[in-house]
Structures are given as structure tokens and as C-alpha cells.
Coordinates of C-alpha atoms in Angstrom, one line a residue:
M1 CA -49.3 -9.3 -84.2
Q2 CA -51.2 -6.9 -81.9
S3 CA -48.1 -4.9 -81.1
L4 CA -47.5 -4.6 -84.9
K5 CA -50.9 -3.1 -85.4
I6 CA -50.3 -0.7 -82.6
K7 CA -47.0 0.4 -84.3
V8 CA -48.7 0.9 -87.6
L9 CA -51.4 3.0 -85.9
L10 CA -48.8 5.1 -84.1
V11 CA -47.0 5.7 -87.4
G12 CA -50.3 6.9 -88.9
V13 CA -51.1 9.2 -86.0
A14 CA -47.5 10.6 -86.1
F15 CA -47.9 11.3 -89.8
I16 CA -51.2 13.1 -89.3
L17 CA -49.8 15.2 -86.4
F18 CA -46.8 16.1 -88.6
M19 CA -49.0 17.2 -91.4
L20 CA -51.3 19.2 -89.0
L21 CA -48.2 20.9 -87.6
T22 CA -46.9 21.8 -91.0
M23 CA -50.3 23.2 -92.1
G24 CA -50.5 25.2 -88.8
M25 CA -47.0 26.7 -89.4
Y26 CA -47.9 27.5 -93.0
W27 CA -51.2 29.2 -91.8
W28 CA -49.4 31.1 -89.1
N29 CA -46.8 32.4 -91.7
I30 CA -49.6 33.6 -94.0
V31 CA -51.4 35.4 -91.2
A32 CA -48.1 37.0 -90.1
F33 CA -47.3 38.0 -93.6
R34 CA -50.7 39.7 -94.0
E35 CA -50.1 41.6 -90.7
R36 CA -46.7 42.7 -92.0
L37 CA -48.3 44.1 -95.2
T38 CA -50.7 46.1 -93.1
V39 CA -47.8 47.5 -91.0
M40 CA -45.9 48.4 -94.2
D41 CA -48.9 50.4 -95.4
E42 CA -48.6 52.4 -92.1
F43 CA -44.9 52.8 -92.8
H44 CA -45.9 54.2 -96.2
D45 CA -48.3 56.6 -94.5
V46 CA -45.4 57.9 -92.3
V47 CA -43.3 58.5 -95.4
S48 CA -46.2 60.1 -97.3
D49 CA -46.9 62.4 -94.3
I50 CA -43.3 63.5 -94.1
L51 CA -43.2 64.0 -97.9
E52 CA -46.3 66.1 -97.6
T53 CA -44.7 68.1 -94.8
R54 CA -41.7 68.8 -97.0
R55 CA -44.0 69.7 -99.9
Y56 CA -45.7 72.4 -97.8
E57 CA -42.3 73.4 -96.4
K58 CA -41.1 74.1 -100.0
N59 CA -44.3 75.9 -100.9
F60 CA -43.6 78.2 -98.0
M61 CA -40.0 78.6 -99.1
F62 CA -41.0 79.6 -102.7
Y63 CA -44.3 81.2 -102.0
P64 CA -44.3 82.4 -98.4
E65 CA -47.8 81.7 -97.3
P66 CA -48.5 81.2 -93.6
G67 CA -51.0 78.5 -94.3
S68 CA -48.4 76.3 -95.9
L69 CA -46.5 75.9 -92.6
G70 CA -49.7 75.1 -90.8
E71 CA -50.5 72.3 -93.2
A72 CA -46.9 71.1 -92.9
L73 CA -47.3 70.9 -89.1
V74 CA -50.6 69.0 -89.5
Y75 CA -48.9 66.3 -91.6
L76 CA -45.9 66.2 -89.3
D77 CA -48.2 65.6 -86.3
R78 CA -49.8 62.8 -88.2
A79 CA -46.5 61.3 -89.0
E80 CA -45.4 61.6 -85.4
H81 CA -48.6 60.0 -84.2
T82 CA -48.2 57.1 -86.6
V83 CA -44.6 56.6 -85.6
T84 CA -45.7 56.5 -82.0
L85 CA -48.3 53.8 -82.8
L86 CA -45.6 51.8 -84.7
K87 CA -43.2 51.9 -81.8
P88 CA -43.1 48.1 -81.1
K89 CA -42.7 47.4 -84.8
I90 CA -40.0 50.0 -85.3
E91 CA -38.1 48.8 -82.3
E92 CA -38.5 45.2 -83.4
I93 CA -37.0 46.0 -86.9
T94 CA -34.4 48.7 -86.2
G95 CA -34.0 48.9 -82.4
R96 CA -34.9 51.4 -79.7
G97 CA -32.2 53.9 -80.8
I98 CA -33.6 54.4 -84.3
Y99 CA -37.0 54.9 -82.9
D100 CA -35.9 57.6 -80.4
G101 CA -33.7 59.2 -83.0
L102 CA -36.7 59.5 -85.4
L103 CA -38.9 61.1 -82.7
D104 CA -36.1 63.5 -81.9
D105 CA -35.7 64.4 -85.6
I106 CA -39.5 65.1 -85.9
A107 CA -39.4 67.2 -82.7
E108 CA -36.4 69.2 -84.0
Y109 CA -38.0 69.6 -87.4
R110 CA -41.2 70.9 -85.8
G111 CA -39.1 73.5 -83.9
L112 CA -37.5 74.7 -87.1
L113 CA -40.9 75.0 -88.8
H114 CA -42.2 77.0 -85.9
A115 CA -39.1 79.3 -86.2
L116 CA -39.8 79.8 -89.9
A117 CA -43.5 80.5 -89.1
N118 CA -42.3 83.2 -86.6
G119 CA -40.2 84.9 -89.4
D120 CA -36.8 83.6 -88.6
A121 CA -35.3 83.2 -92.1
S122 CA -31.9 82.2 -90.8
V123 CA -33.1 78.6 -90.1
A124 CA -34.3 78.0 -93.7
D125 CA -31.2 76.0 -94.7
D126 CA -31.3 74.0 -91.5
T127 CA -35.0 73.3 -92.1
R128 CA -34.4 72.0 -95.6
Q129 CA -31.4 69.8 -94.6
H130 CA -33.3 68.5 -91.6
G131 CA -36.4 67.8 -93.7
A132 CA -34.2 65.9 -96.2
R133 CA -32.6 63.8 -93.4
L134 CA -36.1 63.0 -92.0
V135 CA -37.3 61.8 -95.4
E136 CA -34.2 59.6 -95.8
G137 CA -34.7 58.2 -92.3
A138 CA -38.4 57.4 -93.0
Q139 CA -37.5 55.8 -96.4
S140 CA -34.7 53.8 -94.8
L141 CA -37.2 52.6 -92.3
L142 CA -39.6 51.6 -95.1
T143 CA -36.8 49.8 -97.0
T144 CA -35.9 47.8 -93.9
K145 CA -39.5 46.9 -93.4
K146 CA -39.8 45.8 -97.1
Q147 CA -36.7 43.6 -96.6
T148 CA -38.3 41.9 -93.6
I149 CA -41.4 41.2 -95.7
H150 CA -39.3 39.8 -98.5
D151 CA -37.5 37.6 -96.0
A152 CA -40.9 36.4 -94.7
L153 CA -42.1 35.8 -98.2
D154 CA -39.0 33.7 -98.9
R155 CA -39.7 31.6 -95.8
I156 CA -43.2 31.0 -97.0
L157 CA -42.1 30.1 -100.5
F158 CA -39.3 27.7 -99.3
M159 CA -41.3 26.1 -96.4
P160 CA -43.1 23.6 -98.7
L161 CA -39.8 22.7 -100.3
A162 CA -38.3 22.2 -96.8
V163 CA -41.2 20.2 -95.6
M164 CA -41.2 18.0 -98.8
S165 CA -37.4 17.5 -98.4
L166 CA -37.9 16.5 -94.8
I167 CA -40.6 14.1 -95.7
L168 CA -38.5 12.7 -98.6
I169 CA -35.5 12.2 -96.3
S170 CA -37.7 10.6 -93.6
I171 CA -39.3 8.2 -96.1
T172 CA -35.9 7.3 -97.6
A173 CA -34.4 6.7 -94.1
V174 CA -37.4 4.5 -93.2
Y175 CA -37.2 2.7 -96.5
L176 CA -33.5 1.9 -96.1
W177 CA -34.1 0.9 -92.5
Q178 CA -37.0 -1.4 -93.4
A179 CA -35.1 -2.7 -96.5
R180 CA -32.2 -3.7 -94.3
K181 CA -34.5 -5.5 -91.9
I182 CA -36.3 -7.3 -94.7
L183 CA -33.0 -8.4 -96.2
D184 CA -31.8 -9.6 -92.8
R185 CA -34.9 -11.6 -92.4
L186 CA -34.6 -13.0 -96.0
N187 CA -31.0 -14.0 -95.2
Y188 CA -32.3 -15.6 -92.0
V189 CA -35.0 -17.5 -93.9
Q190 CA -32.3 -18.8 -96.4
R191 CA -29.9 -19.8 -93.7
A192 CA -32.6 -21.4 -91.6
A193 CA -34.0 -23.3 -94.6
D194 CA -30.6 -24.5 -95.6
G195 CA -29.9 -25.5 -92.0
V196 CA -33.1 -27.4 -91.6
A197 CA -32.6 -29.1 -94.9
K198 CA -29.2 -30.3 -93.7
G199 CA -30.6 -31.3 -90.2
D200 CA -28.8 -28.4 -88.5
Y201 CA -31.7 -27.0 -86.4
E202 CA -29.3 -24.6 -84.5
A203 CA -29.5 -22.3 -87.6
V204 CA -33.1 -21.5 -86.5
Q205 CA -31.8 -19.6 -83.4
H206 CA -29.6 -17.2 -85.4
L207 CA -32.3 -14.5 -85.7
T208 CA -31.9 -12.6 -82.4
S209 CA -34.1 -9.6 -83.1
Q210 CA -37.1 -9.3 -80.8
D211 CA -39.5 -7.4 -83.1
P212 CA -42.8 -9.1 -83.7
I213 CA -42.1 -10.2 -87.3
S214 CA -38.7 -11.7 -86.3
M215 CA -40.3 -13.5 -83.3
M216 CA -43.1 -14.8 -85.5
M217 CA -40.6 -16.1 -88.1
R218 CA -38.4 -17.7 -85.5
S219 CA -41.4 -19.4 -83.9
A220 CA -42.6 -20.7 -87.3
F221 CA -39.2 -22.2 -88.1
Q222 CA -38.9 -23.7 -84.6
S223 CA -42.3 -25.3 -85.0
M224 CA -41.3 -26.6 -88.5
A225 CA -38.0 -28.0 -87.2
A226 CA -39.7 -29.7 -84.3
Q227 CA -42.3 -31.3 -86.6
L228 CA -39.5 -32.4 -89.0
D229 CA -37.5 -33.9 -86.1
E230 CA -40.6 -35.8 -84.8
R231 CA -41.4 -37.1 -88.3
Q232 CA -37.8 -38.1 -88.9
E233 CA -37.8 -40.1 -85.7
Q234 CA -41.1 -41.7 -86.7
L235 CA -39.6 -42.6 -90.1
V236 CA -36.5 -44.1 -88.5
E237 CA -38.6 -46.2 -86.2
A238 CA -40.7 -47.3 -89.1
R239 CA -37.6 -48.2 -91.1
K240 CA -36.3 -50.1 -88.0
L241 CA -39.5 -52.1 -87.8
V242 CA -39.3 -52.9 -91.6
S243 CA -35.7 -53.9 -91.2
I244 CA -36.5 -56.2 -88.3
G245 CA -39.4 -57.7 -90.2
T246 CA -37.1 -58.3 -93.2
L247 CA -34.4 -59.8 -91.0
T248 CA -36.9 -62.1 -89.2
S249 CA -38.6 -63.3 -92.3
G250 CA -35.3 -63.7 -94.1
I251 CA -33.9 -65.9 -91.3
A252 CA -37.1 -67.9 -91.1
H253 CA -37.2 -68.4 -94.9
E254 CA -33.5 -69.3 -95.3
L255 CA -33.6 -71.8 -92.4
N256 CA -37.1 -73.2 -93.1
N257 CA -36.4 -74.3 -96.6
P258 CA -33.4 -76.6 -95.8
L259 CA -35.1 -77.8 -92.7
N260 CA -38.2 -78.8 -94.6
N261 CA -36.1 -80.6 -97.1
V262 CA -34.3 -82.4 -94.4
S263 CA -37.6 -83.3 -92.7
L264 CA -39.1 -84.6 -95.9
T265 CA -36.1 -86.6 -96.9
A266 CA -35.8 -88.1 -93.4
D267 CA -39.5 -89.1 -93.5
T268 CA -39.0 -90.7 -96.9
L269 CA -36.0 -92.7 -95.6
L270 CA -37.9 -93.7 -92.5
E271 CA -40.9 -95.0 -94.5
E272 CA -39.1 -96.6 -97.4
L273 CA -35.8 -97.5 -95.9
E274 CA -36.2 -101.3 -96.4
D275 CA -37.5 -100.9 -100.0
L276 CA -35.0 -98.4 -101.3
P277 CA -31.8 -99.5 -102.9
E278 CA -28.6 -98.6 -101.2
E279 CA -27.6 -96.2 -103.9
E280 CA -30.8 -94.2 -103.5
V281 CA -30.5 -94.2 -99.8
R282 CA -27.0 -92.8 -100.1
E283 CA -28.4 -90.1 -102.5
L284 CA -31.1 -89.2 -99.9
L285 CA -28.6 -89.0 -97.1
G286 CA -26.4 -86.8 -99.3
D287 CA -29.4 -84.5 -99.8
I288 CA -29.8 -84.3 -96.0
I289 CA -26.2 -83.4 -95.6
N290 CA -26.3 -80.8 -98.4
E291 CA -29.4 -79.2 -96.8
T292 CA -27.8 -79.2 -93.4
G293 CA -24.8 -77.5 -94.9
R294 CA -27.0 -74.9 -96.5
A295 CA -28.6 -74.2 -93.1
S296 CA -25.1 -74.0 -91.6
E297 CA -24.0 -71.5 -94.3
V298 CA -27.0 -69.2 -93.4
V299 CA -26.0 -69.4 -89.7
R300 CA -22.3 -68.7 -90.6
N301 CA -23.3 -65.7 -92.7
L302 CA -25.3 -64.4 -89.7
L303 CA -22.3 -64.8 -87.5
D304 CA -20.1 -62.9 -89.9
F305 CA -22.7 -60.2 -90.1
S306 CA -22.9 -59.8 -86.3
R307 CA -19.3 -60.6 -85.4
E308 CA -17.4 -57.8 -83.6
E309 CA -14.0 -59.2 -84.3
E310 CA -11.2 -56.7 -84.0
R311 CA -8.4 -57.4 -86.5
P312 CA -5.2 -55.4 -86.7
L313 CA -5.2 -52.8 -89.5
A314 CA -2.3 -52.3 -91.8
R315 CA -1.1 -49.7 -94.4
L316 CA -2.7 -50.8 -97.7
S317 CA -2.5 -49.5 -101.3
M318 CA -6.0 -49.3 -102.6
N319 CA -4.8 -50.0 -106.1
N320 CA -3.2 -53.2 -104.8
V321 CA -6.4 -54.3 -103.1
I322 CA -8.4 -53.7 -106.3
R323 CA -5.8 -55.6 -108.5
Q324 CA -5.7 -58.6 -106.1
T325 CA -9.5 -58.8 -105.9
L326 CA -9.9 -58.7 -109.7
K327 CA -7.5 -61.6 -109.9
L328 CA -9.8 -63.6 -107.7
V329 CA -13.0 -62.9 -109.8
G330 CA -11.4 -62.2 -113.2
N331 CA -12.1 -65.7 -114.7
Q332 CA -15.7 -65.6 -113.7
L333 CA -16.2 -62.2 -115.1
S334 CA -14.5 -63.2 -118.3
L335 CA -16.6 -66.3 -118.7
N336 CA -19.8 -64.2 -118.3
G337 CA -18.8 -61.7 -121.0
I338 CA -17.9 -58.9 -118.6
K339 CA -15.3 -56.4 -119.8
V340 CA -13.3 -54.8 -117.0
Q341 CA -12.1 -51.1 -117.3
T342 CA -9.9 -49.9 -114.5
D343 CA -8.6 -46.4 -113.7
L344 CA -6.0 -46.8 -111.0
P345 CA -3.8 -43.7 -111.0
E346 CA -0.4 -43.8 -109.3
G347 CA 0.7 -41.7 -106.5
L348 CA -2.5 -41.9 -104.5
P349 CA -2.1 -42.0 -100.7
D350 CA -2.5 -45.3 -98.7
I351 CA -5.3 -46.3 -96.4
H352 CA -5.3 -48.5 -93.3
G353 CA -7.4 -51.6 -93.3
D354 CA -7.7 -55.3 -93.3
M355 CA -6.9 -56.9 -96.7
H356 CA -9.2 -59.9 -96.1
Y357 CA -12.2 -57.7 -95.2
L358 CA -11.7 -55.2 -98.0
Q359 CA -11.3 -58.0 -100.6
Q360 CA -14.6 -59.3 -99.3
V361 CA -16.2 -55.9 -99.9
F362 CA -15.0 -55.7 -103.5
I363 CA -15.7 -59.3 -104.3
N364 CA -19.3 -58.8 -103.3
L365 CA -19.5 -55.6 -105.3
F366 CA -17.9 -57.2 -108.4
L367 CA -20.1 -60.3 -108.2
N368 CA -23.2 -58.2 -107.7
A369 CA -22.3 -56.2 -110.9
D370 CA -21.7 -59.5 -112.7
Q371 CA -25.2 -60.8 -111.7
A372 CA -26.7 -57.4 -112.8
M373 CA -25.2 -57.8 -116.3
E374 CA -26.8 -61.1 -117.4
K375 CA -26.1 -60.5 -121.1
G376 CA -22.6 -59.1 -120.5
G377 CA -21.4 -55.6 -120.1
T378 CA -18.7 -53.4 -118.7
L379 CA -17.5 -53.3 -115.1
G380 CA -15.8 -50.0 -114.3
V381 CA -13.4 -49.6 -111.3
R382 CA -12.0 -46.1 -110.7
V383 CA -9.9 -45.0 -107.7
R384 CA -9.8 -41.3 -106.9
R385 CA -9.0 -38.9 -104.1
D386 CA -11.9 -36.9 -102.5
G387 CA -10.3 -34.5 -100.0
E388 CA -9.2 -36.6 -97.0
R389 CA -10.8 -39.7 -98.4
L390 CA -9.9 -42.3 -101.0
C391 CA -12.9 -43.4 -103.1
V392 CA -13.5 -46.3 -105.4
D393 CA -16.3 -46.1 -107.9
V394 CA -17.6 -49.6 -109.0
S395 CA -20.0 -49.2 -111.9
D396 CA -21.8 -51.6 -114.1
T397 CA -24.0 -51.3 -117.2
G398 CA -26.6 -53.6 -115.9
C399 CA -30.4 -53.3 -115.3
G400 CA -30.2 -50.8 -112.5
M401 CA -32.6 -50.5 -109.6
D402 CA -35.8 -48.7 -108.8
K403 CA -36.1 -46.2 -105.9
D404 CA -37.8 -48.7 -103.6
T405 CA -35.0 -51.3 -104.0
L406 CA -32.4 -48.6 -103.5
S407 CA -33.9 -47.6 -100.2
R408 CA -33.7 -51.2 -98.9
I409 CA -30.6 -52.7 -100.4
F410 CA -28.6 -52.4 -97.2
D411 CA -31.3 -54.1 -95.1
P412 CA -30.2 -57.6 -93.9
F413 CA -31.8 -60.4 -95.9
F414 CA -33.3 -58.0 -98.5
T415 CA -32.6 -59.4 -101.9
T416 CA -34.0 -59.3 -105.4
K417 CA -32.4 -62.5 -106.4
P418 CA -34.3 -65.8 -106.9
V419 CA -34.6 -68.2 -103.9
G420 CA -31.3 -70.0 -103.3
K421 CA -29.3 -67.5 -105.3
G422 CA -28.4 -65.3 -102.3
T423 CA -29.1 -64.6 -98.7
G424 CA -29.5 -60.8 -98.9
L425 CA -26.6 -60.3 -96.4
G426 CA -23.8 -59.3 -98.9
L427 CA -24.4 -55.5 -98.8
S428 CA -25.2 -55.5 -95.1
I429 CA -21.9 -57.2 -94.4
I430 CA -20.1 -54.6 -96.7
Y431 CA -21.8 -51.8 -94.8
G432 CA -20.6 -53.3 -91.5
I433 CA -17.0 -53.8 -92.7
L434 CA -16.7 -50.2 -94.0
K435 CA -18.2 -48.8 -90.9
K436 CA -15.5 -50.6 -88.8
H437 CA -12.9 -49.0 -91.1
G438 CA -14.3 -45.5 -90.6
G439 CA -15.5 -45.5 -94.2
A440 CA -18.8 -45.2 -96.0
I441 CA -20.7 -46.6 -99.1
D442 CA -23.1 -44.8 -101.4
V443 CA -25.0 -46.0 -104.4
H444 CA -26.5 -44.3 -107.5
S445 CA -28.6 -46.3 -109.9
E446 CA -30.9 -45.7 -112.8
E447 CA -33.2 -48.4 -114.2
G448 CA -32.0 -49.7 -117.5
T449 CA -28.7 -47.7 -117.3
G450 CA -26.7 -49.2 -114.5
T451 CA -25.5 -48.9 -111.0
T452 CA -22.5 -47.2 -109.3
F453 CA -21.4 -48.1 -105.8
T454 CA -18.9 -45.6 -104.3
V455 CA -16.7 -46.9 -101.4
C456 CA -14.8 -44.2 -99.5
L457 CA -12.1 -44.7 -96.8
P458 CA -10.1 -42.2 -94.8
V459 CA -6.6 -41.4 -96.2
L460 CA -3.8 -42.7 -94.0
A461 CA -1.6 -40.0 -92.6
D462 CA 2.1 -40.5 -92.6
E463 CA 2.2 -42.5 -89.3
P464 CA 5.0 -45.0 -88.8
D465 CA 2.8 -47.2 -86.5
F466 CA 1.1 -48.9 -89.5
K467 CA 3.0 -51.6 -91.3
E468 CA 2.8 -52.4 -95.0
A469 CA 0.4 -55.3 -95.7

């Protein structure tokens, strides 16, 4: 930030110096122009003196009076004196040769005037012709001087336009340069924000400029990405703790109930064994066996959930998997008033997987949909291709789920069903099976509208190693 302030200060100082330089140049041109006007007045004096010389020369020619030539020589001396004083200016405008030629003409003209004054009438024509050339030379010198003044005046007139044009071009160039930098930074902000939103923190490093603003933006995004990463880790750890708590309480709850029942029934038998009729004793022993079986079912589900059994995968038609699974649960769905709508297009590619496991996946999803539609409804099953994956949408028109339930439905032992109606391991087992198949499961639900589970598995390439199931 400090270096940015220094840059702004330097730009301001440069602008002030530029304006002072422009004003100085304008002031210098005005002073020089005024000096040129003064010099031009002196050039006018030279022409006037020469014209006066010629006037007295003509007076002598028409009215021969000796005094006329004397006056002519006085004005000629004044003209020569002025030309001598203007030597630097004349040489600057026309060069040294013109200046020397003008002095030679004045000297020769003076000689002719002296000859006339001495009564030599034969030089009269040469005197007139020489006087005329001297006037033309002086007027030519004056015209040249006027042209230089006009040129100087044009420079003064066009200087503000040139300065304004230069300022406008400079401002435009700076504007375009800054606009490009701002657009680059905005593009960086967009890419960095998109990258951070997708968890790609490498996008933060794409801005390589080392100017203060770019460094400040990069530092801010790096800090934000670090904080998001830290909070995400905290969130994951918190979710793990919640999942462990749910798992532990679920195991304790599912095992504690049957064990309590077994304990109470055994106590009753122990205390009243001799008084109870044999039929009631058998009934109590049956309860013990049933509760023991219930505990064994919980343990077996846990083993299924955690088992890392590797089963050979085979080429499977997803439509065939869906049809066979629907045959298994079709009667139950029909008895509960569930209407099944399928969309199983032909020509879809095969997948590789285990028929038993995949049927377990869809049985759980179909039965969950059945339980979500207590008053009947519609179960939709649609198979579609999504790029290199084959996806199955299993939708129901049941009660739907709220956001809190959605965030925990894949946690082991998490269930919204009444006690004894489910262990809360079904979706967890589905998640594990699909993960082993390289697939994924997603869910979308709205309360009061229904739920859609989407199961996606990789499309099987045309490899001969997989056998038809």
C-alpha cells in the first residue's frame, strides 16, 4: 500500500512538472514573438530609410537641388547603420551572403549618389536601377522576416492543440493500460472465486503480477482459501464425531433392546418356572430365541456393512438388473398401492458389477420409497446415460425429507423409522456397495413432494474379459 501511495505521488509530481514545462515553453514563445516584432519594426525602418533615400534621389533627378542628395545620403547612412545592427538577425534569416550583398549594394549605391552629386549625369540610369534593386532587396528581407513571424505565430497557436492532443493521447493510453489491468484482475477474481467454490485452491496462484494491488488480492484469496480449508477440516472432523456417536448409540440401542428382553424373560422363567404351565414356558423360551435372533440380525448387518469381500464382477445390463429387482418386490409394492413407472430405453451400454449386490442396492431403494408412501403413490425408475456413466433415477411421491435428515441419511444407524422398523444401515450399505463398484449415489428431496435417489455407475468399455451375468 505504501508503494502505491508513492506511485500516485510520483504521477502527480510528473503531471505538475509537465504542466510547468508546457507553460514555460508557451511563455518563451510569447517573449520570442515579441522580440521578433521589435526586430521587424527595425526591418521596417531599413525599408523606410531606403525609400526616403530614393525619394530624395528622385527629387534630385527632377529638381536638381544639391540638398536632396545630402538628405539621401543621410537616410542611406541610417539604413546602413541599422543593417549593421541587425547583422545577426539577417544572417539567421537569410544567411551571410545576403547580408554581405546588401552592404555591398548600399556601398555601391552611395558611390553612385556621390557621382551624381559631383555632376556626373552619366550614372543617373545606373543610380535609379541600383536604387530599385536596393528597395527590392530590403522589401524581400522584410517579407522573409514577416514569414518567420507568421511561422512563429502558427507555432504559438498550435502549441495548445499539440499539448492537449499529447495529454489526451497520454490519458487514453493510461486509461487503456489501467482498464486492461483491472479486467485482468476481475477475471482473476472470477477464476479464483470459482476455483475456491469448487475446492480448487490452485486457481488462487494464477495471478502472477507483482504490482501492489495484485499482491494484495492474491494474499487476500490465499488467506480466504486457508481459512476455508481449515474450517472444512473442522467440519469433516465434527461430522466424523457425529457419525461415530450415531454409530455407537445405534449399536448400543439395537443390541440393548433384545438383550434386555432376553434378560427379563430369563428372570421371569427363573422365578416362576415351577408355577408356569409348560405352554407359557415354551412361549417365553420362544421370545428369548426371537430376541437372540434379533440381536444376531443386528450383528450380521454390521458384518455386511464392514465386510471387504471381493466378488468377481461381470458384464451386466442395467435394465435387466432393474427388471429382476422389481420382480422381487413387485408384489409388496402392489399390495401397498404403489404404482411403478419405468423408463428403460434400449441400446444403453452395459456396466460391470455383481448382480447380488446391485439387487441389494435397488431393493433397499424401492422399499425405502414404499415406506415413504404410506398412502400409496408412484415409484419412478428411469435409466439414462450421463457421459461415461449410466444413471438410475429412483423417485417417489412420498413425504420427502428435510435438510437435516438429508445431511445424515448415509450415516450408519441413522434412521427416521420407529424402533424395530429398521436398523439405519440400509443406505450406508448401499453407499459402500456403490463405492466398491466405482459408482456414486446422490439424493434430492423436498418435503411434501418426494425424493429422488440417483445411482450412477461407470459405463463398461468393450472389453472381452468381462462375462455376461
